[in-house]
Tab-separated table of C-alpha atoms and ligand atoms in Angstrom:
chain	number	residue	atom	x	y	z
C	1	MET	CA	-6.466	127.337	-226.210
C	2	SER	CA	-7.305	128.633	-222.777
C	3	ASP	CA	-5.844	131.966	-221.711
C	4	LYS	CA	-5.744	130.753	-218.130
C	5	ALA	CA	-2.132	130.206	-217.295
C	6	PHE	CA	-2.680	128.777	-213.850
C	7	GLY	CA	-4.934	126.151	-212.383
C	8	PHE	CA	-4.716	124.850	-208.836
C	9	LYS	CA	-6.457	122.106	-206.958
C	10	ILE	CA	-7.045	122.993	-203.327
C	11	VAL	CA	-8.352	120.488	-200.799
C	12	VAL	CA	-10.402	121.723	-197.857
C	13	VAL	CA	-10.227	119.241	-194.993
C	14	GLY	CA	-11.268	118.936	-191.379
C	15	ASP	CA	-13.824	117.119	-189.247
C	16	ALA	CA	-17.459	116.849	-190.306
C	17	ALA	CA	-19.554	119.974	-189.665
C	18	VAL	CA	-16.668	122.411	-189.100
C	19	GLY	CA	-17.953	124.411	-192.096
C	20	LYS	CA	-15.876	123.266	-195.085
C	21	THR	CA	-18.733	123.381	-197.587
C	22	SER	CA	-20.051	126.658	-196.163
C	23	LEU	CA	-16.591	128.253	-196.462
C	24	ILE	CA	-16.212	127.207	-200.101
C	25	LYS	CA	-19.681	128.520	-200.808
C	26	ARG	CA	-18.958	131.814	-199.073
C	27	TYR	CA	-15.738	132.261	-201.016
C	28	THR	CA	-17.072	131.302	-204.433
C	29	THR	CA	-20.553	132.851	-204.304
C	30	ASN	CA	-20.460	135.151	-201.288
C	31	THR	CA	-23.562	133.590	-199.786
C	32	PHE	CA	-24.332	131.475	-196.763
C	33	GLU	CA	-26.829	128.680	-197.040
C	34	LYS	CA	-28.216	127.419	-193.806
C	35	ASP	CA	-29.794	124.227	-195.074
C	36	TYR	CA	-27.829	122.768	-197.913
C	37	ILE	CA	-28.183	119.115	-198.783
C	38	SER	CA	-25.092	117.082	-198.052
C	39	THR	CA	-24.169	114.359	-200.445
C	40	LEU	CA	-21.942	111.356	-199.924
C	41	GLY	CA	-18.358	111.221	-201.054
C	42	MET	CA	-16.473	114.234	-202.361
C	43	GLN	CA	-17.392	117.296	-204.350
C	44	PHE	CA	-15.615	120.172	-205.972
C	45	SER	CA	-16.327	123.734	-207.032
C	46	ARG	CA	-14.567	125.589	-209.809
C	47	TYR	CA	-13.761	129.234	-209.231
C	48	GLU	CA	-11.843	131.905	-211.091
C	49	GLU	CA	-9.821	134.197	-208.873
C	50	THR	CA	-8.110	137.290	-210.242
C	51	LEU	CA	-4.896	138.412	-208.596
C	52	SER	CA	-3.322	141.627	-209.873
C	53	GLY	CA	-5.053	141.142	-213.192
C	54	ILE	CA	-4.024	137.516	-213.531
C	55	MET	CA	-6.715	134.891	-213.810
C	56	VAL	CA	-6.207	131.805	-211.683
C	57	GLU	CA	-8.494	128.810	-212.037
C	58	LEU	CA	-9.228	127.011	-208.782
C	59	PHE	CA	-10.678	123.612	-208.093
C	60	LEU	CA	-11.848	123.480	-204.500
C	61	TRP	CA	-12.428	119.977	-203.188
C	62	ASP	CA	-14.142	118.954	-200.003
C	63	LEU	CA	-15.654	115.918	-198.447
C	64	ALA	CA	-19.359	115.494	-197.897
C	65	GLY	CA	-20.803	113.249	-195.253
C	66	GLN	CA	-18.367	110.473	-194.538
C	67	GLU	CA	-15.150	112.172	-193.444
C	68	SER	CA	-13.382	108.892	-192.688
C	69	PHE	CA	-12.727	107.652	-196.160
C	70	ALA	CA	-9.456	105.757	-196.169
C	71	THR	CA	-10.280	104.036	-199.454
C	72	LEU	CA	-10.929	107.265	-201.349
C	73	ARG	CA	-8.089	109.200	-199.774
C	74	ASP	CA	-5.588	108.912	-202.631
C	75	ARG	CA	-8.091	110.029	-205.221
C	76	PHE	CA	-9.215	112.940	-203.123
C	77	TYR	CA	-5.718	114.339	-202.485
C	78	LYS	CA	-4.141	113.492	-205.834
C	79	GLY	CA	-2.716	116.521	-207.635
C	80	SER	CA	-3.396	119.045	-204.864
C	81	SER	CA	-1.314	122.216	-204.928
C	82	GLY	CA	-2.456	123.477	-201.538
C	83	ALA	CA	-4.674	122.684	-198.576
C	84	ILE	CA	-6.932	124.449	-196.140
C	85	VAL	CA	-7.337	122.691	-192.810
C	86	VAL	CA	-10.440	123.736	-190.913
C	87	PHE	CA	-11.504	123.390	-187.285
C	88	SER	CA	-14.365	124.966	-185.367
C	89	LEU	CA	-13.793	127.658	-182.750
C	90	ALA	CA	-17.140	126.826	-181.114
C	91	PRO	CA	-16.216	125.741	-177.559
C	92	GLU	CA	-18.324	122.567	-177.721
C	93	GLU	CA	-16.466	121.583	-180.900
C	94	ILE	CA	-12.961	121.774	-179.411
C	95	GLU	CA	-12.392	118.164	-180.503
C	96	THR	CA	-12.183	119.432	-184.094
C	97	TYR	CA	-9.098	121.451	-183.097
C	98	ARG	CA	-7.433	118.458	-181.467
C	99	ASN	CA	-8.105	116.461	-184.646
C	100	ILE	CA	-6.327	118.816	-187.043
C	101	ILE	CA	-3.096	116.943	-186.374
C	102	LYS	CA	-4.718	113.963	-188.118
C	103	TRP	CA	-5.737	116.062	-191.135
C	104	LEU	CA	-2.262	117.546	-191.369
C	105	SER	CA	-0.716	114.104	-191.496
C	106	HIS	CA	-3.142	113.012	-194.226
C	107	VAL	CA	-2.187	116.051	-196.290
C	108	LYS	CA	1.527	115.493	-195.745
C	109	ASP	CA	1.342	111.753	-196.451
C	110	ALA	CA	-0.566	112.256	-199.685
C	111	CYS	CA	0.851	115.542	-200.980
C	112	GLY	CA	4.219	116.094	-199.333
C	113	ASN	CA	5.188	119.626	-198.458
C	114	ILE	CA	2.433	121.740	-200.040
C	115	PRO	CA	1.337	125.117	-198.610
C	116	ILE	CA	-1.259	124.765	-195.863
C	117	ILE	CA	-3.487	127.455	-194.376
C	118	LEU	CA	-5.369	126.901	-191.112
C	119	PHE	CA	-8.914	128.218	-190.589
C	120	GLY	CA	-10.514	128.493	-187.148
C	121	ASN	CA	-14.111	128.729	-188.376
C	122	LYS	CA	-17.396	129.790	-186.705
C	123	ALA	CA	-15.592	132.781	-185.203
C	124	ASP	CA	-19.020	134.426	-184.996
C	125	LEU	CA	-19.994	131.978	-182.238
C	126	VAL	CA	-17.284	132.948	-179.789
C	127	ASP	CA	-16.399	136.049	-177.843
C	128	GLN	CA	-13.703	137.500	-180.087
C	129	ASN	CA	-11.981	139.412	-177.326
C	130	ALA	CA	-11.932	136.440	-175.010
C	131	ILE	CA	-10.367	134.071	-177.521
C	132	SER	CA	-7.792	136.515	-178.761
C	133	THR	CA	-6.594	137.667	-175.367
C	134	SER	CA	-7.155	134.936	-172.801
C	135	PRO	CA	-4.416	132.294	-172.756
C	136	ASP	CA	-6.861	130.063	-170.840
C	137	TYR	CA	-8.474	129.037	-174.071
C	138	GLU	CA	-6.891	126.119	-175.894
C	139	THR	CA	-7.885	127.879	-179.108
C	140	SER	CA	-6.680	131.352	-178.127
C	141	ASP	CA	-4.717	133.070	-180.878
C	142	VAL	CA	-1.370	132.632	-179.126
C	143	HIS	CA	-1.812	128.886	-178.768
C	144	VAL	CA	-3.073	128.334	-182.299
C	145	GLN	CA	-0.357	130.548	-183.808
C	146	LYS	CA	2.259	128.534	-181.944
C	147	PHE	CA	0.700	125.278	-183.114
C	148	ALA	CA	0.671	126.590	-186.694
C	149	GLN	CA	4.345	127.545	-186.522
C	150	ASP	CA	5.347	124.196	-185.040
C	151	HIS	CA	3.537	122.351	-187.827
C	152	ASN	CA	4.826	124.281	-190.794
C	153	ILE	CA	1.479	125.929	-191.515
C	154	SER	CA	1.807	129.102	-193.582
C	155	GLU	CA	-0.850	131.148	-191.835
C	156	TYR	CA	-3.801	131.027	-189.461
C	157	PHE	CA	-7.101	132.852	-189.987
C	158	ARG	CA	-10.143	133.131	-187.770
C	159	THR	CA	-13.052	132.785	-190.172
C	160	SER	CA	-16.827	132.786	-190.312
C	161	ALA	CA	-18.687	131.374	-193.281
C	162	LEU	CA	-21.761	133.033	-191.756
C	163	THR	CA	-20.483	136.636	-191.682
C	164	GLY	CA	-17.701	136.232	-194.240
C	165	GLN	CA	-14.985	137.259	-191.766
C	166	GLY	CA	-11.521	136.191	-192.906
C	167	VAL	CA	-12.787	133.933	-195.689
C	168	LYS	CA	-11.726	135.774	-198.836
C	169	GLU	CA	-8.499	136.892	-197.187
C	170	GLY	CA	-7.668	133.332	-196.141
C	171	PHE	CA	-8.315	131.740	-199.529
C	172	GLN	CA	-6.498	134.529	-201.358
C	173	THR	CA	-3.455	134.155	-199.111
C	174	LEU	CA	-3.192	130.534	-200.190
C	175	VAL	CA	-3.775	131.321	-203.870
C	176	LYS	CA	-1.036	133.979	-203.789
C	177	LYS	CA	1.337	131.469	-202.251
C	178	LEU	CA	0.538	128.876	-204.914
C	179	TYR	CA	0.958	131.422	-207.647
C	180	HIS	CA	4.370	132.479	-206.321
C	181	ARG	CA	5.456	128.871	-206.010
C	182	ALA	CA	4.446	128.242	-209.614
C	183	THR	CA	6.146	131.309	-211.038
C	184	PHE	CA	9.388	131.693	-209.069
O	201	LIG	P1	-18.838	120.596	-193.350
O	201	LIG	O1	-18.936	120.810	-194.824
O	201	LIG	O2	-17.465	120.786	-192.809
O	201	LIG	O3	-19.414	119.299	-192.899
O	201	LIG	P2	-20.919	122.580	-193.216
O	201	LIG	O4	-19.685	121.753	-192.629
O	201	LIG	O5	-20.485	123.628	-194.149
O	201	LIG	O6	-21.937	121.635	-193.688
O	201	LIG	O7	-21.444	123.291	-191.890
O	201	LIG	C1	-21.875	122.512	-190.772
O	201	LIG	C2	-22.844	123.340	-189.931
O	201	LIG	O8	-22.157	124.475	-189.396
O	201	LIG	C3	-24.025	123.898	-190.707
O	201	LIG	O9	-25.092	124.033	-189.793
O	201	LIG	C4	-23.571	125.282	-191.086
O	201	LIG	O10	-24.631	126.143	-191.312
O	201	LIG	C5	-22.782	125.664	-189.840
O	201	LIG	N1	-21.723	126.634	-190.104
O	201	LIG	C6	-20.730	126.551	-191.030
O	201	LIG	N2	-19.904	127.599	-190.940
O	201	LIG	C7	-20.383	128.380	-189.945
O	201	LIG	C8	-19.950	129.615	-189.368
O	201	LIG	O11	-18.942	130.246	-189.755
O	201	LIG	N3	-20.690	130.098	-188.322
O	201	LIG	C9	-21.790	129.459	-187.864
O	201	LIG	N4	-22.448	130.026	-186.845
O	201	LIG	N5	-22.215	128.294	-188.373
O	201	LIG	C10	-21.527	127.766	-189.402
O	201	LIG	P3	-26.360	123.036	-189.773
O	201	LIG	O12	-27.205	123.598	-188.692
O	201	LIG	O13	-26.953	123.145	-191.126
O	201	LIG	O14	-25.796	121.693	-189.464
O	202	LIG	MG1	-19.625	119.488	-196.314
């Protein structure tokens, strides 16, 4: 019998090219691969996280290539304990922020009220001071935090799969939440 008491499926969703695969790779192997080969359909990585000495087995699912996949949606989301919704902070990819509402509704339709963490990825591409302080930016921290609160999102992290900023912290925050939900 396995000594792993806990196993969680986590779906990582968001528009194509926001960095879902790169974030999973950064978290599970602590590397960044510039030119990985994308495959069609969905893929998952298995990862063992240890929280205060307790081993937690994670199955991290993401979509590769075709992000509009209505027919596969049920299979992809089935059995998920938590979700990470990702958009890109790169100014020319602002559309990916406006689209998170769609990803949130997919998660809620398929999984009900599971914990959701929001990642604003590619933080390395933007002027950190500008986005955190200037309310002119649609993706400034104040605006995104407000959006997160209004949509029942547990927490928001600015991340970079390239530098590693916020990645481990963000994933671990979700895992802790799932663990608490499962034990209390
Ligand atoms: P996806 O799985 O959501 O489709 P990918 O996204 O992980 O494939 O990433 C899409 C592109 O964005 C890749 O570039 C990848 O290298 C880049 N990328 C992912 N995360 C970051 C990040 O945090 N910072 C920066 N600067 N780039 C990132 P290519 O050029 O291979 O398309
Ligand atoms: Mg991908």
